[in-house]
mmCIF file of C-alpha atoms in Angstrom:
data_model
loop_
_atom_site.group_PDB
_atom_site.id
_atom_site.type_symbol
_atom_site.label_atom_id
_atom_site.label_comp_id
_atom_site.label_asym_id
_atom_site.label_seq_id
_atom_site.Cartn_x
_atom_site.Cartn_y
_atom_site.Cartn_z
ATOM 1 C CA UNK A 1 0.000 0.000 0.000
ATOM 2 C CA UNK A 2 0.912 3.874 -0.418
ATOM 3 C CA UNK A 3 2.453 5.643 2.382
ATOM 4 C CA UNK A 4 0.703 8.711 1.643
ATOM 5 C CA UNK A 5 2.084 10.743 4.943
ATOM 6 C CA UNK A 6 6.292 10.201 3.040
ATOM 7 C CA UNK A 7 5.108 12.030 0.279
ATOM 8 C CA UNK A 8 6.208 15.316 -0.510
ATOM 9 C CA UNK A 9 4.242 17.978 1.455
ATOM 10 C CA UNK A 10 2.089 20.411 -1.011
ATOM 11 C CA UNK A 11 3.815 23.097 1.110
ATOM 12 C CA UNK A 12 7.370 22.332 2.246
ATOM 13 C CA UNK A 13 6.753 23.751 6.025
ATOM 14 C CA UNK A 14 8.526 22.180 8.958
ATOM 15 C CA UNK A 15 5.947 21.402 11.693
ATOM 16 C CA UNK A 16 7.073 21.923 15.336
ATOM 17 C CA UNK A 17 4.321 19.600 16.592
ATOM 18 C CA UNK A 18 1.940 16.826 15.488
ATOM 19 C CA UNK A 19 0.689 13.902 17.063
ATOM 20 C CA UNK A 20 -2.893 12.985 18.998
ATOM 21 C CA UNK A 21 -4.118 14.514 22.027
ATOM 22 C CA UNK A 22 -6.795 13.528 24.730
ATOM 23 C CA UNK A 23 -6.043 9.678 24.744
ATOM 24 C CA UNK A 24 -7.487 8.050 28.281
ATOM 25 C CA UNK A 25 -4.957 5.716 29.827
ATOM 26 C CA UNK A 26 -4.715 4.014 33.267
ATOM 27 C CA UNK A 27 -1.907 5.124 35.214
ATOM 28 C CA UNK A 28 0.100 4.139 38.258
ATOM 29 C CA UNK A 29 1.913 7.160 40.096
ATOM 30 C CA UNK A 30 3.976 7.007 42.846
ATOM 31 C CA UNK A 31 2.293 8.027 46.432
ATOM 32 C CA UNK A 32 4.583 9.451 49.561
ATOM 33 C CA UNK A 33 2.006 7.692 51.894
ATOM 34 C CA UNK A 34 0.947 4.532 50.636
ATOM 35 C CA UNK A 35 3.589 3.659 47.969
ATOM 36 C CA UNK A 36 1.495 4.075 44.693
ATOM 37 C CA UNK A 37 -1.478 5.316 43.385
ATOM 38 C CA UNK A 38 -4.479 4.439 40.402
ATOM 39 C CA UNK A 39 -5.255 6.573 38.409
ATOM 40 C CA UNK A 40 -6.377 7.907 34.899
ATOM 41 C CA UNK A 41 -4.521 10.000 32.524
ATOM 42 C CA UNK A 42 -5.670 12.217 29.427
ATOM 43 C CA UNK A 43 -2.332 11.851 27.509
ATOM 44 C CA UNK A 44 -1.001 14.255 24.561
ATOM 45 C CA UNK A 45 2.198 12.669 22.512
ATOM 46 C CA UNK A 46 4.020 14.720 19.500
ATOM 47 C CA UNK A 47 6.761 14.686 17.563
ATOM 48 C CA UNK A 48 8.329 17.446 14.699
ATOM 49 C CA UNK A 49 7.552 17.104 11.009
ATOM 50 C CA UNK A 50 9.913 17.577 8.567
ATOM 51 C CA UNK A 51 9.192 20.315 5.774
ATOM 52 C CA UNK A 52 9.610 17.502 3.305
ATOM 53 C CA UNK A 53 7.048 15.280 4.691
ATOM 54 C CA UNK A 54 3.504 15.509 3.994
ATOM 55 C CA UNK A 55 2.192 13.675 6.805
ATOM 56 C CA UNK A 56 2.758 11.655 10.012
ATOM 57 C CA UNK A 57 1.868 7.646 10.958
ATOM 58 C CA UNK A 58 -1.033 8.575 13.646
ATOM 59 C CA UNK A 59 -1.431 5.185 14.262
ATOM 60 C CA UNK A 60 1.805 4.699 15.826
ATOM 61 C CA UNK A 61 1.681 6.713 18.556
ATOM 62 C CA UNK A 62 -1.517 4.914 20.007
ATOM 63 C CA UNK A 63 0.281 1.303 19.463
ATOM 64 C CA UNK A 64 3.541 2.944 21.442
ATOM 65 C CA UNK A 65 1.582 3.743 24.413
ATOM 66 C CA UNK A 66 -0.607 0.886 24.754
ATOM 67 C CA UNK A 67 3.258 -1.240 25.021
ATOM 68 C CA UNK A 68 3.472 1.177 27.931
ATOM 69 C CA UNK A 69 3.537 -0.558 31.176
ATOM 70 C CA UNK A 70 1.644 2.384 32.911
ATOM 71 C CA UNK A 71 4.118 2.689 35.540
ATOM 72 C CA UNK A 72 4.820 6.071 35.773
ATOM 73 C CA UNK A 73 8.475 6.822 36.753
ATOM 74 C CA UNK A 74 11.228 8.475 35.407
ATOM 75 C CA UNK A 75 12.869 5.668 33.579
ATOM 76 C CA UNK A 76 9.510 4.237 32.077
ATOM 77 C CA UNK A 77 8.820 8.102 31.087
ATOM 78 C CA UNK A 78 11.995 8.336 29.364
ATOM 79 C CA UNK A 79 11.677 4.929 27.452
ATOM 80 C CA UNK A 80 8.426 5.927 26.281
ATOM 81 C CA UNK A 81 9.055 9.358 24.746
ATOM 82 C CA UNK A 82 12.476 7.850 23.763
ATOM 83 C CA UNK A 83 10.381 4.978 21.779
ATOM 84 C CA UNK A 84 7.967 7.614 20.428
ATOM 85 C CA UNK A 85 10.866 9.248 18.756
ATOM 86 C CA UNK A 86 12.199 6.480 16.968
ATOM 87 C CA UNK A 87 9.163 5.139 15.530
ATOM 88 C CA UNK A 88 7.691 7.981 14.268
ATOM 89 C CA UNK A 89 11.494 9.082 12.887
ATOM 90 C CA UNK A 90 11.596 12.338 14.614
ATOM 91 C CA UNK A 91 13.953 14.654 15.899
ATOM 92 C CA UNK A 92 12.526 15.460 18.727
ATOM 93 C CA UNK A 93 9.563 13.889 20.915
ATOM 94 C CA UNK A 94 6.721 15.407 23.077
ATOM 95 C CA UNK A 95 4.715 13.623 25.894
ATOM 96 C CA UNK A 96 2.046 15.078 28.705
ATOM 97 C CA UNK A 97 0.151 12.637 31.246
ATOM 98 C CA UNK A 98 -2.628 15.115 33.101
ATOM 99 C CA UNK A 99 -4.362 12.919 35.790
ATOM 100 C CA UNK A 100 -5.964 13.847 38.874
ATOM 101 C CA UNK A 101 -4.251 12.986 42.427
ATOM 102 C CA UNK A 102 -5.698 12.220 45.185
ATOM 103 C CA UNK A 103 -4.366 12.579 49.450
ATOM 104 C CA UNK A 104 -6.374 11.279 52.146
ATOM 105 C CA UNK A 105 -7.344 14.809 54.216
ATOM 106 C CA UNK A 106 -8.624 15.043 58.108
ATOM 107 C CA UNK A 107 -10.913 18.104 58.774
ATOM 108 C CA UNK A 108 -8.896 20.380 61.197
ATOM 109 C CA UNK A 109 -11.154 19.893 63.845
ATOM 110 C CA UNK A 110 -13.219 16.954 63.855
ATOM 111 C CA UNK A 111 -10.606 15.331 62.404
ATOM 112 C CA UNK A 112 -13.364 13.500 59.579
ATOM 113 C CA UNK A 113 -11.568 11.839 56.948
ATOM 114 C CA UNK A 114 -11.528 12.647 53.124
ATOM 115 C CA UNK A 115 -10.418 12.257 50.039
ATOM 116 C CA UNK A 116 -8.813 15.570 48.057
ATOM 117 C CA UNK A 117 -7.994 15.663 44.499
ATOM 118 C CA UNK A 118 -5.354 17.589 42.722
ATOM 119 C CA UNK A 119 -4.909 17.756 39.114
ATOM 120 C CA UNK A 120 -1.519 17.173 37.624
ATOM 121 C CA UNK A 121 0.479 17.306 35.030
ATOM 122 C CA UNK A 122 4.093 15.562 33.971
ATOM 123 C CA UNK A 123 5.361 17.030 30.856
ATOM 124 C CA UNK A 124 8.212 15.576 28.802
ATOM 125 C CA UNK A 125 10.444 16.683 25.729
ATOM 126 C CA UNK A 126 13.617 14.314 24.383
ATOM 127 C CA UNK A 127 15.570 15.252 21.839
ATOM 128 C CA UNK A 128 17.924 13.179 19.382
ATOM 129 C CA UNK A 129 20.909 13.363 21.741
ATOM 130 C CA UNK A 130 18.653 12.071 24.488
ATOM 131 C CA UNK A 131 18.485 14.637 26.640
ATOM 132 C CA UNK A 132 15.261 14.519 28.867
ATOM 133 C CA UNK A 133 13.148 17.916 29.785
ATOM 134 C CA UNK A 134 11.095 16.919 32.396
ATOM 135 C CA UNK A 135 8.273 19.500 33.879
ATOM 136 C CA UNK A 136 5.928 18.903 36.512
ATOM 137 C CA UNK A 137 2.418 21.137 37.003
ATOM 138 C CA UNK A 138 0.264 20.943 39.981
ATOM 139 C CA UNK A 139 -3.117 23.023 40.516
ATOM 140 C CA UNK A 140 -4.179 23.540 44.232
ATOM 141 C CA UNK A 141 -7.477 24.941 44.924
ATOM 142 C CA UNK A 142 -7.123 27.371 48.129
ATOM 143 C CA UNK A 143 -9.526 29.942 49.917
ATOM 144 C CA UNK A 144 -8.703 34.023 49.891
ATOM 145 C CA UNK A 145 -10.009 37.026 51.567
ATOM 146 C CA UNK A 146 -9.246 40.298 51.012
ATOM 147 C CA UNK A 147 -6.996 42.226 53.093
ATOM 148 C CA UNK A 148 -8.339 45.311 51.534
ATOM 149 C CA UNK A 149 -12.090 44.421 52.357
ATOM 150 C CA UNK A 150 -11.312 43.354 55.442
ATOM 151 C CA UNK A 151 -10.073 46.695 56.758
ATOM 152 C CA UNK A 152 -12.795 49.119 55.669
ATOM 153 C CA UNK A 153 -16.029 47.241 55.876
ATOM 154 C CA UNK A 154 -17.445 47.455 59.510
ATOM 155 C CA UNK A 155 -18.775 43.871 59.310
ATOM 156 C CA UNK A 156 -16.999 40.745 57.133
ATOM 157 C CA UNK A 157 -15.141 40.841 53.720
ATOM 158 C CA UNK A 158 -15.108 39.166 50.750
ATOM 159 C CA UNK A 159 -13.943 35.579 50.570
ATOM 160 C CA UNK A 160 -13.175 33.515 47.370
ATOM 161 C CA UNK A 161 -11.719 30.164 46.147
ATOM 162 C CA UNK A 162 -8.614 30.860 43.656
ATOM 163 C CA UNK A 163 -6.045 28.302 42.144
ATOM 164 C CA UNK A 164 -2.680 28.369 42.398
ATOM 165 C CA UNK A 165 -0.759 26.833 39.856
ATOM 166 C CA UNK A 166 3.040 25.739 39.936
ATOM 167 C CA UNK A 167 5.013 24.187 37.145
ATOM 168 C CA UNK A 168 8.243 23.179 37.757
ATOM 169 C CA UNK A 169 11.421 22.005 36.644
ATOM 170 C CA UNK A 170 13.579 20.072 38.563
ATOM 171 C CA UNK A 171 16.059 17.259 39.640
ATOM 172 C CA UNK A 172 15.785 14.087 41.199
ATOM 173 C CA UNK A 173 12.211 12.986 42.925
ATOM 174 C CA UNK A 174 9.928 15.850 43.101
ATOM 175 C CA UNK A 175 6.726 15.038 45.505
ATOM 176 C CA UNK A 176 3.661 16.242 44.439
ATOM 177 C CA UNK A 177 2.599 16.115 47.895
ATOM 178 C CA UNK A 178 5.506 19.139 48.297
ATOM 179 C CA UNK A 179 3.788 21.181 45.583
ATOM 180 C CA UNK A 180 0.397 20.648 47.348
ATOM 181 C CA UNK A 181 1.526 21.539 50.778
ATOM 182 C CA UNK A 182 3.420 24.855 49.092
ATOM 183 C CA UNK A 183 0.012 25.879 47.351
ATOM 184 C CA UNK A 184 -2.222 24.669 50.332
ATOM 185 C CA UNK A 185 -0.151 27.027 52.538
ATOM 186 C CA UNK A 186 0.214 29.842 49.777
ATOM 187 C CA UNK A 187 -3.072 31.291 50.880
ATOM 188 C CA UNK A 188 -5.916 32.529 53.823
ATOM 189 C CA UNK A 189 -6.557 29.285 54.435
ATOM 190 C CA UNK A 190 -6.716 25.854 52.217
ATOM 191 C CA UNK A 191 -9.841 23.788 50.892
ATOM 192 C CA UNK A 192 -11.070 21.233 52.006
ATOM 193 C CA UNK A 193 -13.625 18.223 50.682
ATOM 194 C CA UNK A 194 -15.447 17.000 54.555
ATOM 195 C CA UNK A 195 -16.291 20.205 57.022
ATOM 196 C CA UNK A 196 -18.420 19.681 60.333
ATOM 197 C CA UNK A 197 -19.750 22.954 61.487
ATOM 198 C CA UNK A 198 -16.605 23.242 64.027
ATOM 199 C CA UNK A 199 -14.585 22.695 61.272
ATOM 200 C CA UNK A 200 -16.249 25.718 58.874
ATOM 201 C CA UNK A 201 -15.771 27.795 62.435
ATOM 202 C CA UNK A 202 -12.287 26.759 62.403
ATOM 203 C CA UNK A 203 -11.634 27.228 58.391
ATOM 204 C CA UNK A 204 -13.786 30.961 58.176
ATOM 205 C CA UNK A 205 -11.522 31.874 61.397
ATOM 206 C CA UNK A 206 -7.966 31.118 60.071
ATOM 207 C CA UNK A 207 -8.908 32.793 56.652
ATOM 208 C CA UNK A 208 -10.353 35.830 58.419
ATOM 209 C CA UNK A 209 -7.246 36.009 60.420
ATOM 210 C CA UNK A 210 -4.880 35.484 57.311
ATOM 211 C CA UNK A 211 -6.209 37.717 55.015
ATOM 212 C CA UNK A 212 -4.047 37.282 51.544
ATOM 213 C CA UNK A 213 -4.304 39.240 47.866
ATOM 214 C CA UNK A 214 -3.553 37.386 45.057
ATOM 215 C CA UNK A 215 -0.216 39.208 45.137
ATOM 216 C CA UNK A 216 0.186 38.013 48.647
ATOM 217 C CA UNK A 217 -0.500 34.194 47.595
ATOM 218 C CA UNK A 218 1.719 33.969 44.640
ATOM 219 C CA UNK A 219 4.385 35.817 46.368
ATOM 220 C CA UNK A 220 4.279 33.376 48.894
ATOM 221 C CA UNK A 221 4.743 30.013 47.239
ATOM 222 C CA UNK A 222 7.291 31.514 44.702
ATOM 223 C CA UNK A 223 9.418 31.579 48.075
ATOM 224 C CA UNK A 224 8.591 28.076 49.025
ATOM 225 C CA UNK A 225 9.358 26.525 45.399
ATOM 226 C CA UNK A 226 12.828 29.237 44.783
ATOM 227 C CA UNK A 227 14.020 27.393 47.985
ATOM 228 C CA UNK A 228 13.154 23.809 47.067
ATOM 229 C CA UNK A 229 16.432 21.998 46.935
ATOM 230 C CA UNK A 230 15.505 20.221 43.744
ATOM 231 C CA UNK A 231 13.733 23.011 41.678
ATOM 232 C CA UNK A 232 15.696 24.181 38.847
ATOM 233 C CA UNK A 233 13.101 26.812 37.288
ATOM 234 C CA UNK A 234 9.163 27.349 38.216
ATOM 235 C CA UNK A 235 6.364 29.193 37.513
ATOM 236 C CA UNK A 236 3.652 29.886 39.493
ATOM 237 C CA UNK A 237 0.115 31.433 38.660
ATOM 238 C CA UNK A 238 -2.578 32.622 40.722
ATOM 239 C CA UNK A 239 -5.839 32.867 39.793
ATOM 240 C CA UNK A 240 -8.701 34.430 42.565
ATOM 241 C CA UNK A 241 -12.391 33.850 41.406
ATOM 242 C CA UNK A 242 -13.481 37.012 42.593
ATOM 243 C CA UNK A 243 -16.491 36.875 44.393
ATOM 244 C CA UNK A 244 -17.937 40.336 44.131
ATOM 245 C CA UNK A 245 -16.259 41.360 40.876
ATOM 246 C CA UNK A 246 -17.407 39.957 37.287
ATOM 247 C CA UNK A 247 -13.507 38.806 36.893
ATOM 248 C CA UNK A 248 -11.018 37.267 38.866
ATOM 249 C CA UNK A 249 -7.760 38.439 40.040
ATOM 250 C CA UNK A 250 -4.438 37.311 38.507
ATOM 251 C CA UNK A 251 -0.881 36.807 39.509
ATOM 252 C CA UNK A 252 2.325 35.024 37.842
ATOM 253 C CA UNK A 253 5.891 34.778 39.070
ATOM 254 C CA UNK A 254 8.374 33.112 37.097
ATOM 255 C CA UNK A 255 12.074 32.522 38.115
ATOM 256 C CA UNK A 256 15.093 30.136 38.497
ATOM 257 C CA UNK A 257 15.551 28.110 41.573
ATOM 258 C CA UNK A 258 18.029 27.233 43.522
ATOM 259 C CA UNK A 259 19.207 24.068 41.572
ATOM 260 C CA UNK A 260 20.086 26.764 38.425
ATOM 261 C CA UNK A 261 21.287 24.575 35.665
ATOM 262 C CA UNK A 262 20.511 21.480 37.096
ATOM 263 C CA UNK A 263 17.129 19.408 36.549
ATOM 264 C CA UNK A 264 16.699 16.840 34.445
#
């Protein structure tokens, strides 16, 4: 049969990326707590196109990942984007597993058990001398309220739920479970899934008492993550859902680390 994608392109335009996004596959990702973890991954793989070529083999890059033991590690990782790369021919090879994570979370009071999720990214580039690019994006839903609200209304202020989100690059093994605990303590006062009424006492009380602006949050865990021993480069966003404004507030911090140069 023709192979219709090695023919010459009608326009001779080197693409940076092509591939297939959005493919569902089972994962299992290492846990601090309990060892390892189940999950399920939306996964994006690409590769660059060569001006000359008009197409690339789709198929291939579903048959790669269902060899893929689902162990996610950093060897496995690097096998698979390293395999993706040499059967589609490419020079250089792209791979993202997004997947939600969950920690088992005791209400600060009553002490009722939970489960939390967290949604995660690892994102992967190898090139033809095998070097590995390995980032790692973690989203942590936290509570704000405003300092500004706080100290000119005669009664309450305005509270909110906002995101903060850090992407990282780094060496060695990176917890999530670090990246949680920088975003969870980023803010007035972190989320929660279970809340008693003592608890919501406890939770309004601590926010009201650490009033943050989004400047204050994303200041805050860019500290945290610039003096992580294995963070090469981050950047964090924050993102405050405003809740008596039709748009949210918006913060972003980008910098090295203090493992400049290093990271995988």
């Amino acid at each position: 049969m023709q192979d219709v994608q090695n023919t010459p392109a009608g326009i001779p335009l080197a693409i940076d990326r092509v591939g297939v996004k959005d493919l569902r596959f089972p994962l299992l990702v290492q846990d601090r707590e309990r060892g390892h973890q189940h999950t399920v991954s939306r996964v994006d793989m690409f590769v660059d196109l060569p001006a000359h070529f008009k197409g690339t083999h789709m198929s291939r890059f579903v048959e790669v990942l269902q060899d893929f033991s689902g162990i996610l590690d950093y060897p496995n990782f690097k096998n698979l984007l390293r395999e993706v790369r040499q059967r589609l021919q490419a020079h250089r090879a792209h791979l993202s597993f997004s997947f939600p994570y969950f920690l088992h979370q005791n209400a600060p009071v009553s002490a009722s058990a939970s489960l939390m999720d967290y949604q995660c990214t690892l994102h992967g580039e190898l090139d033809d001398a095998d070097q590995l690019r390995m980032f790692l994006q973690v989203q942590v839903p936290v509570m704000t309220v405003c300092p500004c609200s706080l100290a000119i209304a005669d009664e309450g202020a305005h509270s909110q739920r906002a995101m903060v989100t850090m992407n990282c690059r780094f060496a060695g093994m990176l917890w999530l479970e670090d990246l949680i605990h920088i975003g969870q303590h980023a803010a007035s006062c972190q989320v929660h899934s279970l809340l008693k009424r003592e608890d919501e006492k406890f939770v309004t009380e601590k926010a009201f008492a650490t009033p943050t602006f989004v400047e204050d949050v994303v200041r805050n865990a860019a500290h945290q993550l610039q003096s992580h021993e294995l963070i090469s480069w981050f950047r964090v966003e924050v993102e405050s859902f405003e809740s008596i404004h039709n748009h949210s507030a918006y913060a972003c911090i980008e910098a090295p680390g203090s493992q400049t140069g290093a990271g995988q």
